[in-house]
Structure formats: structure tokens, C-alpha cells
mmCIF file of C-alpha atoms in Angstrom:
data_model
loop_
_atom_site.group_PDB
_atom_site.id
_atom_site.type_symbol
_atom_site.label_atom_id
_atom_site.label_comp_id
_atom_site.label_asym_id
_atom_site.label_seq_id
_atom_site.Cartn_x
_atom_site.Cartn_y
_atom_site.Cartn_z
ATOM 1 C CA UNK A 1 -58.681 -98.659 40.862
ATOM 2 C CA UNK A 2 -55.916 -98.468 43.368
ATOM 3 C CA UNK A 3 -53.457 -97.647 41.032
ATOM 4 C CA UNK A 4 -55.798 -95.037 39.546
ATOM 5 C CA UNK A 5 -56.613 -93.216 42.704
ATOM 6 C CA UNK A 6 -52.830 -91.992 42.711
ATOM 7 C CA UNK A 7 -53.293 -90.624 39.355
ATOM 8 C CA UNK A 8 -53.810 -86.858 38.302
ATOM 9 C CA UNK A 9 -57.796 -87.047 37.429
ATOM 10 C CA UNK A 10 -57.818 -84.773 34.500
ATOM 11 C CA UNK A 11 -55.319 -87.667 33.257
ATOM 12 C CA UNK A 12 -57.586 -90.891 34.065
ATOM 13 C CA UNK A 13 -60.227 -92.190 31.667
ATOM 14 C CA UNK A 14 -63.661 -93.341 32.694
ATOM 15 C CA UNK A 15 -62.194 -97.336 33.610
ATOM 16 C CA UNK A 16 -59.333 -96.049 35.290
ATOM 17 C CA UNK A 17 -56.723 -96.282 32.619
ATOM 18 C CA UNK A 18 -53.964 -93.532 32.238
ATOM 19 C CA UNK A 19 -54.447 -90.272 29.439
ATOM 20 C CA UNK A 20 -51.254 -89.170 27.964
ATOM 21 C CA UNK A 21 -52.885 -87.256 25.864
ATOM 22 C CA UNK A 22 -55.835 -84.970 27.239
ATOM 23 C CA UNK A 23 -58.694 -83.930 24.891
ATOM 24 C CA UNK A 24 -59.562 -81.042 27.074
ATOM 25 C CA UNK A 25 -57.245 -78.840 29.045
ATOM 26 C CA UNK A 26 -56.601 -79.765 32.370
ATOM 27 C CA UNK A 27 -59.263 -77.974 34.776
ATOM 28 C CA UNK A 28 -56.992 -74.782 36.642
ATOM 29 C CA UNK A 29 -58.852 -72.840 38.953
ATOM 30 C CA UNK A 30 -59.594 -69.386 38.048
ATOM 31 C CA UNK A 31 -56.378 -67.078 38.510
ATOM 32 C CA UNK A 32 -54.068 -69.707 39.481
ATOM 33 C CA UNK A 33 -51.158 -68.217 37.151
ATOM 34 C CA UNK A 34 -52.126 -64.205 37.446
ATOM 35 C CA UNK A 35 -49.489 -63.541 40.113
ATOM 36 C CA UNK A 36 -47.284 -65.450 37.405
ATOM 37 C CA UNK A 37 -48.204 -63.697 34.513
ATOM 38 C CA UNK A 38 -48.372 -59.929 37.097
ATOM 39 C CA UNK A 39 -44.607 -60.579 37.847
ATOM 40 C CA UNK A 40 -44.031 -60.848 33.943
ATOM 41 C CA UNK A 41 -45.680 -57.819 33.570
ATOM 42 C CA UNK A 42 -43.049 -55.940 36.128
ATOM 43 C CA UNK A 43 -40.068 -57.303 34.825
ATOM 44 C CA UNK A 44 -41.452 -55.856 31.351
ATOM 45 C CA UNK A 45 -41.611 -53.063 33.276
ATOM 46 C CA UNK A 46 -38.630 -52.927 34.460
ATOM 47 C CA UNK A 47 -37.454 -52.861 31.102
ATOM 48 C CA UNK A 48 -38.892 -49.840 30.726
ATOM 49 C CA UNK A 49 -37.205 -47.975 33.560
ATOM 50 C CA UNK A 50 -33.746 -49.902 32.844
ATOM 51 C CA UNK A 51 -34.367 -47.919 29.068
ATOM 52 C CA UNK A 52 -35.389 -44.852 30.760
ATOM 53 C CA UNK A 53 -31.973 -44.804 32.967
ATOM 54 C CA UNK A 54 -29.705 -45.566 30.200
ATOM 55 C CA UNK A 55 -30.751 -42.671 28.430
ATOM 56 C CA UNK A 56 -30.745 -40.342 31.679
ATOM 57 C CA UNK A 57 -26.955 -42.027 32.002
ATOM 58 C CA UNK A 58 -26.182 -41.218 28.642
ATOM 59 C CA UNK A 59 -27.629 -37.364 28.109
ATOM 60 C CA UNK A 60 -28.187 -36.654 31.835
ATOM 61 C CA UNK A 61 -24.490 -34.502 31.242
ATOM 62 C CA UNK A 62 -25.660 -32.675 28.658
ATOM 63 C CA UNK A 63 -26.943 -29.029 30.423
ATOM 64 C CA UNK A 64 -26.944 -27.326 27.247
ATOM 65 C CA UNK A 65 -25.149 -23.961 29.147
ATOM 66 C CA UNK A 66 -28.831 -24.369 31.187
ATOM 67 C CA UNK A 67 -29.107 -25.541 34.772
ATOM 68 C CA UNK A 68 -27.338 -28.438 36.211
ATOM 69 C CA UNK A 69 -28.866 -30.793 39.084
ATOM 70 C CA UNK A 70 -27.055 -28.444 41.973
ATOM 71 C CA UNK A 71 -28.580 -25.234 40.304
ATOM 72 C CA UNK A 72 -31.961 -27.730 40.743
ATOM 73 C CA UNK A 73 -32.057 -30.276 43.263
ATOM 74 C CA UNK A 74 -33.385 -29.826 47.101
ATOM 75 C CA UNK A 75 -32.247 -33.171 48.483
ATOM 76 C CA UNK A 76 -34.290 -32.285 51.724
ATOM 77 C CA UNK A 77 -37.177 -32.110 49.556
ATOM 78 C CA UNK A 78 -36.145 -35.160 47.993
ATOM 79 C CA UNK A 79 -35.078 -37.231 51.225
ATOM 80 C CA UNK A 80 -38.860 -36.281 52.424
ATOM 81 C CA UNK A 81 -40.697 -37.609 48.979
ATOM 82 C CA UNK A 82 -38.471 -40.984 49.535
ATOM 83 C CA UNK A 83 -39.746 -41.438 53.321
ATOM 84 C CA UNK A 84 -43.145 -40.664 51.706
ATOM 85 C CA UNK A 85 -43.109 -43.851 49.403
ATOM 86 C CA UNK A 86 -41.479 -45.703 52.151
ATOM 87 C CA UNK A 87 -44.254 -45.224 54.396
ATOM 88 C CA UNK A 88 -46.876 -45.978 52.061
ATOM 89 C CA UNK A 89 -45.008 -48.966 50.887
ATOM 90 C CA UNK A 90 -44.806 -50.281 55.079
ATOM 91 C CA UNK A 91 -48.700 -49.321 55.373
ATOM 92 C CA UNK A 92 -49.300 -51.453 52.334
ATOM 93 C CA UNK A 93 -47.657 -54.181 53.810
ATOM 94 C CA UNK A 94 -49.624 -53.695 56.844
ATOM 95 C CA UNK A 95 -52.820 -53.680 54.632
ATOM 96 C CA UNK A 96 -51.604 -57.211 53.121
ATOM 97 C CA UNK A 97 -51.430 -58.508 56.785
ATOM 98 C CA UNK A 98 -55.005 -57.750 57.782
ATOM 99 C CA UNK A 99 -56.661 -58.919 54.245
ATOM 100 C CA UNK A 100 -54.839 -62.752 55.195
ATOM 101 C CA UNK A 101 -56.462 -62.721 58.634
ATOM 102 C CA UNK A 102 -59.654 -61.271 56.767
ATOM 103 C CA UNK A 103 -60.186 -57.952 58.781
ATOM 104 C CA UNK A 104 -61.622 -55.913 56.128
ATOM 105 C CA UNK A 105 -61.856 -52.876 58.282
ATOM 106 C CA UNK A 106 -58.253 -52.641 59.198
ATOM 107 C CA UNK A 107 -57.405 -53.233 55.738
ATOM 108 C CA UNK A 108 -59.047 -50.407 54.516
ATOM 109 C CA UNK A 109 -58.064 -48.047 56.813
ATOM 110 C CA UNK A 110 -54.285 -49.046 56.125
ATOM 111 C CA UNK A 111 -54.888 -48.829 52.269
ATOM 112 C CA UNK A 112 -56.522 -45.494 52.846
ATOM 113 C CA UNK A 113 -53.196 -44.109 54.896
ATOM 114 C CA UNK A 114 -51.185 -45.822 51.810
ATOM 115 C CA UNK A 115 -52.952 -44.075 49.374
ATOM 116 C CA UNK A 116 -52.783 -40.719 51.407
ATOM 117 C CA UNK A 117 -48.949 -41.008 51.289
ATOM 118 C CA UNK A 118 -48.872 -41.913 47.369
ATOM 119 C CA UNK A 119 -51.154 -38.715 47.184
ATOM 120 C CA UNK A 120 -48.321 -36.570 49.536
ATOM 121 C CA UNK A 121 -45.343 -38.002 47.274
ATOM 122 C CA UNK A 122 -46.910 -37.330 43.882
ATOM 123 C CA UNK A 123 -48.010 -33.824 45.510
ATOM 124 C CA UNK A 124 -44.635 -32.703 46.624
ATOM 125 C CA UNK A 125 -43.398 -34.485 42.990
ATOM 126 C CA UNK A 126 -45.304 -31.902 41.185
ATOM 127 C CA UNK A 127 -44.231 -29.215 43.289
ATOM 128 C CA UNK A 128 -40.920 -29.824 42.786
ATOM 129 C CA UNK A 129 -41.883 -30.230 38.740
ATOM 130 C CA UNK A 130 -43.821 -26.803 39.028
ATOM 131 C CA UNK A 131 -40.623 -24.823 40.856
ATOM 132 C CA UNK A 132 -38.482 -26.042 38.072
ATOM 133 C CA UNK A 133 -40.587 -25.271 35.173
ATOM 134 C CA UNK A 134 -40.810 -21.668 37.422
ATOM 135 C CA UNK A 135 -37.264 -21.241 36.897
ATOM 136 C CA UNK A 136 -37.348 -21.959 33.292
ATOM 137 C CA UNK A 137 -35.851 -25.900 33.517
ATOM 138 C CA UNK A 138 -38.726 -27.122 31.272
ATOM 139 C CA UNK A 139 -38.058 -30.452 29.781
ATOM 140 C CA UNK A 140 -37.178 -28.474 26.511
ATOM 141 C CA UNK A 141 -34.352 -26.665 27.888
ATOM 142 C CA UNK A 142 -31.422 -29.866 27.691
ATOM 143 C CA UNK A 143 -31.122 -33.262 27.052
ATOM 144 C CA UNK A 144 -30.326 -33.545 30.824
ATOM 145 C CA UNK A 145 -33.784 -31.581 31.683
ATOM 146 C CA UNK A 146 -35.846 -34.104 28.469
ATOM 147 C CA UNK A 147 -34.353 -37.838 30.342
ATOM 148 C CA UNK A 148 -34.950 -36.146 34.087
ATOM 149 C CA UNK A 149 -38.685 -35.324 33.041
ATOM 150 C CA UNK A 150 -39.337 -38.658 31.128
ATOM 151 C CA UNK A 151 -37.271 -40.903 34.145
ATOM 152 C CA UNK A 152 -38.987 -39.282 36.692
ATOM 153 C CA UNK A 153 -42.642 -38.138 35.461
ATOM 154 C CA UNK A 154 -42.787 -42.159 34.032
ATOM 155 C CA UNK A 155 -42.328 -42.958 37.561
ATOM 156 C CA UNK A 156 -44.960 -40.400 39.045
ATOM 157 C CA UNK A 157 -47.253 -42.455 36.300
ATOM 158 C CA UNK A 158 -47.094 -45.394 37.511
ATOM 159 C CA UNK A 159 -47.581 -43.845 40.998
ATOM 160 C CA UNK A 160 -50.613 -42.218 39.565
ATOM 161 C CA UNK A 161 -52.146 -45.299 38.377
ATOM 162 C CA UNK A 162 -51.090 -47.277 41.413
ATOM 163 C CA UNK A 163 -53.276 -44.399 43.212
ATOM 164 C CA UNK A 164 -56.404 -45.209 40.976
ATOM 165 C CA UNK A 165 -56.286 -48.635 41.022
ATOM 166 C CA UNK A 166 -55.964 -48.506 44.849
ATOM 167 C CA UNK A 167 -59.305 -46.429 44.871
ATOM 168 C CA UNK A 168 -60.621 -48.759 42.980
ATOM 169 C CA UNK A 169 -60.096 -51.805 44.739
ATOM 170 C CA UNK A 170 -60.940 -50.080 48.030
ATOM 171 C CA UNK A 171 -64.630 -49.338 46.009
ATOM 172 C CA UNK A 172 -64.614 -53.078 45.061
ATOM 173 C CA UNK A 173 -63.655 -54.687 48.439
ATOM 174 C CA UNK A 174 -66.600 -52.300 50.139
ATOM 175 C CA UNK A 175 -68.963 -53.822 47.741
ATOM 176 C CA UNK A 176 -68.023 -57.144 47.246
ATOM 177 C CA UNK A 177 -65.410 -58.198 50.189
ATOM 178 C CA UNK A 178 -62.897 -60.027 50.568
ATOM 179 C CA UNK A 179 -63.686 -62.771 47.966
ATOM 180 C CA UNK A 180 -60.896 -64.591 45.968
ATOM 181 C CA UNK A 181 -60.306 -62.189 43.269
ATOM 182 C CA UNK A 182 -60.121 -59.074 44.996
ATOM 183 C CA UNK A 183 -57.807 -60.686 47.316
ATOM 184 C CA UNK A 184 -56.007 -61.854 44.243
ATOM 185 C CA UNK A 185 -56.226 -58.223 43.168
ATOM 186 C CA UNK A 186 -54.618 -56.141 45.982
ATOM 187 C CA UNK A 187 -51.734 -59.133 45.903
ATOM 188 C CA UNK A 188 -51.119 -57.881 42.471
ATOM 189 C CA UNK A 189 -51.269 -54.653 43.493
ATOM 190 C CA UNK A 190 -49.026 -55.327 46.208
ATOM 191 C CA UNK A 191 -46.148 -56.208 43.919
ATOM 192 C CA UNK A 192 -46.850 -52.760 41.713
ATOM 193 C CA UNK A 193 -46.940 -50.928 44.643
ATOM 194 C CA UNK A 194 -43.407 -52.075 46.457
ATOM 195 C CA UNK A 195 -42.266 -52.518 42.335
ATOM 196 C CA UNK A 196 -41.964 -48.663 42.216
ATOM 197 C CA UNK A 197 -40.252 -48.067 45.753
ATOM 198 C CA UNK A 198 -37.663 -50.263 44.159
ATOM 199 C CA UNK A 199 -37.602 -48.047 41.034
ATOM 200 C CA UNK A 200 -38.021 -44.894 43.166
ATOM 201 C CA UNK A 201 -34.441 -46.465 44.720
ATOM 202 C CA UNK A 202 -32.617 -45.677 41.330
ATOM 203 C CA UNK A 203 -34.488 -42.387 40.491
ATOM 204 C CA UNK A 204 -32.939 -41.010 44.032
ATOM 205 C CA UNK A 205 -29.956 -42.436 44.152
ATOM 206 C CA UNK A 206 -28.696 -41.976 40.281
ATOM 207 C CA UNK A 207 -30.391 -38.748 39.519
ATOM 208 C CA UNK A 208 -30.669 -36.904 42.478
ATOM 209 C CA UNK A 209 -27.753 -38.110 44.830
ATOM 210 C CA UNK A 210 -25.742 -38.420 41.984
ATOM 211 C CA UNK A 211 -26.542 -35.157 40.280
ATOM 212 C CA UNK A 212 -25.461 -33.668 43.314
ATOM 213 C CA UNK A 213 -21.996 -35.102 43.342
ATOM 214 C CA UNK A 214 -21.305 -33.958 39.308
ATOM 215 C CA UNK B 1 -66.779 -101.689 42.832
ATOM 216 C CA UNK B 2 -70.118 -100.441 42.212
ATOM 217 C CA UNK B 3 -71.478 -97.334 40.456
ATOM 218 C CA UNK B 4 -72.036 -95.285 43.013
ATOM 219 C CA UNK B 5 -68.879 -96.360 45.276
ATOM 220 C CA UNK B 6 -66.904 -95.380 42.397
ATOM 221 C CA UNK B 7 -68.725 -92.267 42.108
ATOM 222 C CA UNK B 8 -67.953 -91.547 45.640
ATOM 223 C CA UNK B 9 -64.354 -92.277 44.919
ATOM 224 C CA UNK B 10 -64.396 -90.209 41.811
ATOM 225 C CA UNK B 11 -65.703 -87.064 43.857
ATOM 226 C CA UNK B 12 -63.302 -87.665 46.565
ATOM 227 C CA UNK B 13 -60.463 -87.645 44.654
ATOM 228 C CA UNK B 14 -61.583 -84.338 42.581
ATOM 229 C CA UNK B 15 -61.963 -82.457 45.815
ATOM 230 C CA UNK B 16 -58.952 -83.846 46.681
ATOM 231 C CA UNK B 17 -57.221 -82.389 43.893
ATOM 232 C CA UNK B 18 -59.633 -78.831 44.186
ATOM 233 C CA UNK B 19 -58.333 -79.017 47.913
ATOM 234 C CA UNK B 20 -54.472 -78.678 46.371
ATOM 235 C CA UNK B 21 -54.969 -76.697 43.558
ATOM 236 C CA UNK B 22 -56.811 -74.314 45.861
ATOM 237 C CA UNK B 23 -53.498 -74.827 48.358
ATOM 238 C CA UNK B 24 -51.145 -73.907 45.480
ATOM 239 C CA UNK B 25 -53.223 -70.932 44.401
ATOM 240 C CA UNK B 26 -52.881 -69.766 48.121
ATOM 241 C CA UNK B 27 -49.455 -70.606 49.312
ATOM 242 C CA UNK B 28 -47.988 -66.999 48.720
ATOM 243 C CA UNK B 29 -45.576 -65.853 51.063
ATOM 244 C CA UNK B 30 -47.249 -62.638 52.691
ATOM 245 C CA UNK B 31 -44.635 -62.108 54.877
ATOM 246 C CA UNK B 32 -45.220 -61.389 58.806
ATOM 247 C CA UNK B 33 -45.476 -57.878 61.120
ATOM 248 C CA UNK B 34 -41.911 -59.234 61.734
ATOM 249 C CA UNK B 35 -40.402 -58.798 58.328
ATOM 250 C CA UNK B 36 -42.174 -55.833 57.316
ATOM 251 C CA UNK B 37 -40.839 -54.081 60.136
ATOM 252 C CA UNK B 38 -37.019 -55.113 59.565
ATOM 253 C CA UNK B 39 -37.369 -54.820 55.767
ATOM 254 C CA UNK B 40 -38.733 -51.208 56.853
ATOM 255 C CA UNK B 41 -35.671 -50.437 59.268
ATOM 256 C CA UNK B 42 -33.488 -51.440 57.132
ATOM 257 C CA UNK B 43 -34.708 -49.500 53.810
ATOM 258 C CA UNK B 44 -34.253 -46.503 56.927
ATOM 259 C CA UNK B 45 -31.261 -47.135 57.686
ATOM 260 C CA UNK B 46 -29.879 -47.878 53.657
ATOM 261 C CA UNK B 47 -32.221 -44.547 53.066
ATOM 262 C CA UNK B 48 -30.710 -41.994 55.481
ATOM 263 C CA UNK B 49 -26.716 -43.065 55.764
ATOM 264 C CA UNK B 50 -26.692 -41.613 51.518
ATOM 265 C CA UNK B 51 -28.754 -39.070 52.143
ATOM 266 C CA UNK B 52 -26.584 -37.845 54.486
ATOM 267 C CA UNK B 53 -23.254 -38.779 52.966
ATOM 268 C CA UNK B 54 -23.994 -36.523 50.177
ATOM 269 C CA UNK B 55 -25.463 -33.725 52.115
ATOM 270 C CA UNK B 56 -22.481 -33.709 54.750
ATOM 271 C CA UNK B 57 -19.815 -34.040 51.847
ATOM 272 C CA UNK B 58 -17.253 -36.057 54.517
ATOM 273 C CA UNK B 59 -16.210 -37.856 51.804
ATOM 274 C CA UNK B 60 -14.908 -37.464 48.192
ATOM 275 C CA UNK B 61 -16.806 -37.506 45.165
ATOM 276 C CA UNK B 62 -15.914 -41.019 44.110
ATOM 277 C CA UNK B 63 -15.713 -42.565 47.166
ATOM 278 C CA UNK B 64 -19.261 -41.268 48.142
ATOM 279 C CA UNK B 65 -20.524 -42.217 44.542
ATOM 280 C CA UNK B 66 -19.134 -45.582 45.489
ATOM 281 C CA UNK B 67 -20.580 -46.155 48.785
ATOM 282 C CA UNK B 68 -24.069 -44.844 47.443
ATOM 283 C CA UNK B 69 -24.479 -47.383 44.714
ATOM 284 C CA UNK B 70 -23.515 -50.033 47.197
ATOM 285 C CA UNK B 71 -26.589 -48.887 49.344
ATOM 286 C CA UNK B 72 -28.841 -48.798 46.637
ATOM 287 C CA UNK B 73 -27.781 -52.367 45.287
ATOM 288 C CA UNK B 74 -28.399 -53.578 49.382
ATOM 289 C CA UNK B 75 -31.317 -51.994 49.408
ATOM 290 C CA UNK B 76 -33.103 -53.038 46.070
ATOM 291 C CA UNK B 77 -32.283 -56.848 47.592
ATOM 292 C CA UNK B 78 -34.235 -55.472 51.111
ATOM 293 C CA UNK B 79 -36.984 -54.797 49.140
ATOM 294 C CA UNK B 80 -37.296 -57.496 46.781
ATOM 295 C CA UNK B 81 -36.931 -60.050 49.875
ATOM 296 C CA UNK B 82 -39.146 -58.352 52.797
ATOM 297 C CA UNK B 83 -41.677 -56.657 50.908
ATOM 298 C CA UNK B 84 -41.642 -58.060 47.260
ATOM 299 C CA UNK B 85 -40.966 -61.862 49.107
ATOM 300 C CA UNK B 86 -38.733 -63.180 46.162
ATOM 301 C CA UNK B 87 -37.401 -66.362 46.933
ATOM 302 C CA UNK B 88 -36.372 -69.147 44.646
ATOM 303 C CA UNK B 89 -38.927 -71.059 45.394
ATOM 304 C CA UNK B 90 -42.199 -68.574 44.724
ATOM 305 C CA UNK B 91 -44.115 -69.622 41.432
ATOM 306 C CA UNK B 92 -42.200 -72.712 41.040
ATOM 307 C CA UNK B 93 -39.005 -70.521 40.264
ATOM 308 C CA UNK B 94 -40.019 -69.375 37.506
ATOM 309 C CA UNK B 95 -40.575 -65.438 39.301
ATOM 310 C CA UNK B 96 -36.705 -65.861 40.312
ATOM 311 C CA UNK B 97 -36.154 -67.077 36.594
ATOM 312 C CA UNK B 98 -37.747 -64.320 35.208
ATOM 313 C CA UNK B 99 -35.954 -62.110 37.624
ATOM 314 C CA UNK B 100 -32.559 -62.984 36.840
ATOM 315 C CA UNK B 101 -33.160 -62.848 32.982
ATOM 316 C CA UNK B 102 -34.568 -59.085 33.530
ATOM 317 C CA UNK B 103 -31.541 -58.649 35.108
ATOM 318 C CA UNK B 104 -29.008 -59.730 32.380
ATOM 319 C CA UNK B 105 -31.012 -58.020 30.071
ATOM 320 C CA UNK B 106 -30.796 -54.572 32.187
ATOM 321 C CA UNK B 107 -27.015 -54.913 32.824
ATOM 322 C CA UNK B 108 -26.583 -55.699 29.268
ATOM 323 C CA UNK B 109 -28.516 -52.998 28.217
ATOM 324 C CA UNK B 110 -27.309 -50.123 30.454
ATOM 325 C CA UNK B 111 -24.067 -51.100 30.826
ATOM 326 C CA UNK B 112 -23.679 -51.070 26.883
ATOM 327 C CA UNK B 113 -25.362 -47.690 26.743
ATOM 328 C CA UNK B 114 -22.874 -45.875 28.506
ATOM 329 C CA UNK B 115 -20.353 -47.976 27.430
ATOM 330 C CA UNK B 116 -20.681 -47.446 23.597
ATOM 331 C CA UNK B 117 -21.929 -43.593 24.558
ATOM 332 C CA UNK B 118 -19.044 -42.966 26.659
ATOM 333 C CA UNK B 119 -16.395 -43.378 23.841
ATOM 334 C CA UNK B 120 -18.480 -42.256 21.411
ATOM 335 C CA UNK B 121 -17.739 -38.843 23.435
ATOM 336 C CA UNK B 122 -14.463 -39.362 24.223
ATOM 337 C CA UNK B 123 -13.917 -39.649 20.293
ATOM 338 C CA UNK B 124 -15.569 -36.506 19.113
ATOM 339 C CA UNK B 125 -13.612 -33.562 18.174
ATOM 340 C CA UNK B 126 -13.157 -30.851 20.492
ATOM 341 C CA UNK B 127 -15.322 -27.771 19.787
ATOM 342 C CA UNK B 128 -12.445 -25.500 20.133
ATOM 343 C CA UNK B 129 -10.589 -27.863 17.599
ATOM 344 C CA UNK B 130 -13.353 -28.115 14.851
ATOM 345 C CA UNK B 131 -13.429 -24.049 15.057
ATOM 346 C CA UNK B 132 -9.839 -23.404 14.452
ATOM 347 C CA UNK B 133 -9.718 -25.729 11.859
ATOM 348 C CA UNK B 134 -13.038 -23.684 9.837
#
């Protein structure tokens, strides 16, 4: 028995002995391996994006005798949109630091101020889409204009989603709390969330910064 | 050992092993008010000094294109350490694993692109060429 007790359970027979070979699967608690299998999903991601810039490296030259980035670009604009994210990606953290000591009010109110930030960036996003389209850079125009729109609208996305699923995990923790899974839930969301201030760190530096040095 | 002694040693030992499993499911790194805030500074800091490199023009084209991709690299590492908490020791390793494969697979990837595009420019006729020659 001794011996036993210093054994893995799910590997010990009724009498003690040792099981090499389990007929059952091992008992894992529920959502042991989601923040596992979450991070797989953002390196998949990742992929994405890393596809997305290549192209945007590749035809982001071609202007097609249309409008370059200078013709386009308001890096004030732009620097403001960045701070944006950056704030909401700080009040997120904030909101992760209240759900471990459990203080579901603060939470909230810090994952309402993140999601009022996402809201301002994908706002003055749009803007900045609508202006351009108002001076005829549609995503039509040049192969530049087609890998801008796709690089940065895929980004806005994902923003967009991260907005909804915020929303929605506000609605959940109201109703149910802080229980396990939702706190399993906003970690996941956690990692989306500062996932896309790390794309966002591309999108300004190698389309808009750059664009303005070509 | 009787029945019910070993039952009692049976149960202990499963809560024993709930008790870790529950441990392991919760031993995420959620950082501190601490590391937010200099992760936060920082990103600032790496944030701004572009920003304003390529507003100001001080320096040349290259040099500035230089500098900025330095930032962003710094920056992307910020993030993935005080907000994302990477470390080689979250999930076993296997999120750094993961990670670093992404990684190969993005440099390989991008790096090829412009690569392979870039001569595949360089080694097209000139329009003004292919006109005189029709």
C-alpha cells in the first residue's frame, strides 16, 4: 500500500498494483488544456497576419499612378488609434487583476472602459477607412490600396469580435459570476485581446510609419 | 488494512491529486499592478520615440526605417512578456515551443516573399524597354 500511495491513481488497480496501460483515459479536470489549445489558436493566427504582411510587403509599392501612403496617411490620427489599443490593452490587464482577487465589480467596470476604447479605435479606424474611400482610395484602386484594406480591416475584425465576445462575457459574468469557466474565459480572452496590440505593432509600424518614409 | 481504511486512503489520495490538478489548472502567471504598469511605460515610451522620429524627419530614411523596426521588435518582446506573460516555463513549454515554431515559420515565410518578389522585379523588363522594342 505504501508503495501505492506514491503512485498516480488513475494508474493503480484495485490491490494496489501498477497500470501501464489504462483502460480509461486518465480523469483531467474540465479545461485544463484550453489556455493550451487558445495559444495554438493565436499562433494560427498569427499565421494569418504574417500572410497578410507578406503580401502588403510585396504589392504595398504598387500605387497604380493612384495615391501613395503620404497622399493618405495622418500619423496623428494614427499615433491616437495606437494609444487607443494601448489603453484598452492596460485596462484589460487591470480587469485580469481584480477577477484573481475576485472583485467582480471592479472587473466589470475595467472591462467596460476596455471595451469603450476598442469601440474609440475601431471608430476612428472606420473614419479613417470612410475619408479614404471619400477621396476615391477604395480597395479597388491598387494593389497597394487591396493588401492595406485586407491587412488592416482583418485586424479591425478581430477587434470587432474581441468587442463582442467582451460583451458577452461581461453578460455571462453578471449572470453567472466568477465561476471557473468564465474565469477561464476572460483568460482566453486576455491573450486575444493583448494578441492584436501585438499585431496592431506591425500594422503601424510597417504600413503606416513606413509608408511614410517611401 | 481494512475496507473502509483503505477507502479512506483511496479518497485521500484522489483529492490529493484533484487538489494538484486543480493547482496546475490555476498556476497562470497573471502578472501584478507592477508589471502591467512597466510593460505599459515601456510600450509608451517604444510607441512615441517612432512616432516622432518619423514625424520630425531628424533622421534619414534608412536610418529611421532602421531604428523603427528595432522598436517594434523591443516592443513585440514588452508585450509578449508583461501582458501576454510568455515565459519558458508557461504550459509546460510547450506555449514557448509553439511560439518559436510560429516564428520560423513567419520569418521563413515573409522573408521568402519579398525575397523571391523582390528579384522577380528587379528582373522584369523595363516598360520603356518592352515599348521601344514593339
Amino acid at each position: 500500500m505504501s508503495h501505492a500511495a506514491s503512485l498516480n491513481p488513475d494508474y493503480v488497480d484495485e490491490a494496489g498494483r501498477p497500470i501501464y496501460h489504462p483502460v480509461e483515459e486518465p480523469h483531467h479536470p474540465e479545461g485544463h488544456s484550453t489556455m493550451l489549445g487558445f495559444w495554438m489558436y493565436l499562433m494560427s493566427d498569427c499565421l494569418i497576419f504574417a500572410m497578410l504582411f507578406a503580401v502588403y510587403a510585396v504589392i504595398g509599392g504598387n500605387y497604380a499612378a493612384g495615391p501613395a501612403p503620404k497622399d493618405l496617411f495622418d500619423l496623428p490620427l494614427v499615433a491616437l488609434n495606437t494609444s487607443m489599443l494601448l489603453m484598452s490593452s492596460i485596462t484589460y490587464g487591470f480587469a485580469m487583476l481584480a477577477m484573481v482577487k475576485n472583485r467582480t465589480a471592479q472587473m466589470q467596470t475595467w472591462l467596460a472602459i476596455t471595451g469603450l476604447f476598442g469601440l474609440c479605435f475601431l471608430g476612428i479606424e472606420l473614419y479613417e477607412f470612410a475619408h479614404m474611400i471619400h477621396l476615391g482610395a477604395t480597395p479597388q484602386r491598387s494593389g497597394f490600396l487591396s493588401a492595406f484594406f485586407v491587412l488592416v480591416g482583418t485586424h479591425g475584425l478581430h477587434v470587432t469580435f474581441g468587442i463582442i465576445w467582451l460583451v458577452t462575457l461581461m453578460i455571462q459574468v453578471w449572470q453567472k459570476g466568477l465561476i471557473p469557466a468564465n474565469k477561464r474565459r476572460l483568460m482566453c480572452l486576455s491573450l486575444f485581446w493583448h494578441f492584436l496590440d501585438v499585431i496592431w505593432i506591425g500594422v503601424f509600424t510597417f504600413v503606416y510609419l513606413f509608408g511614410m518614409l517611401r | 488494512m481494512s475496507a473502509e481504511a483503505h477507502n479512506e486512503h483511496a479518497a485521500k489520495t484522489l483529492s490529493d491529486h484533484h487538489h494538484d490538478d486543480h493547482h496546475h489548472g490555476d498556476d497562470h502567471d497573471h502578472g501584478s499592478f507592477k508589471t502591467y504598469m512597466i510593460g505599459f511605460l515601456l510600450s509608451v515610451v517604444l510607441t512615441a520615440i517612432p512616432f516622432w522620429l518619423v514625424m520630425s524627419e531628424a533622421l534619414a530614411p534608412q536610418t529611421t526605417g532602421l531604428i523603427i523596426t528595432a522598436f517594434a521588435v523591443v516592443q513585440i518582446v514588452v508585450h509578449m512578456v508583461f501582458f501576454l506573460h510568455m515565459n519558458h516555463k508557461s504550459e509546460g513549454g510547450w506555449n514557448m515551443l509553439a511560439l518559436i515554431f510560429t516564428i520560423v515559420i513567419v520569418v521563413i515565410a515573409v522573408a521568402g516573399s519579398v525575397w523571391v518578389m523582390y528579384h522577380l522585379n528587379t528582373n522584369m523588363m523595363p516598360t520603356h524597354e518592352m515599348q521601344s522594342m514593339g
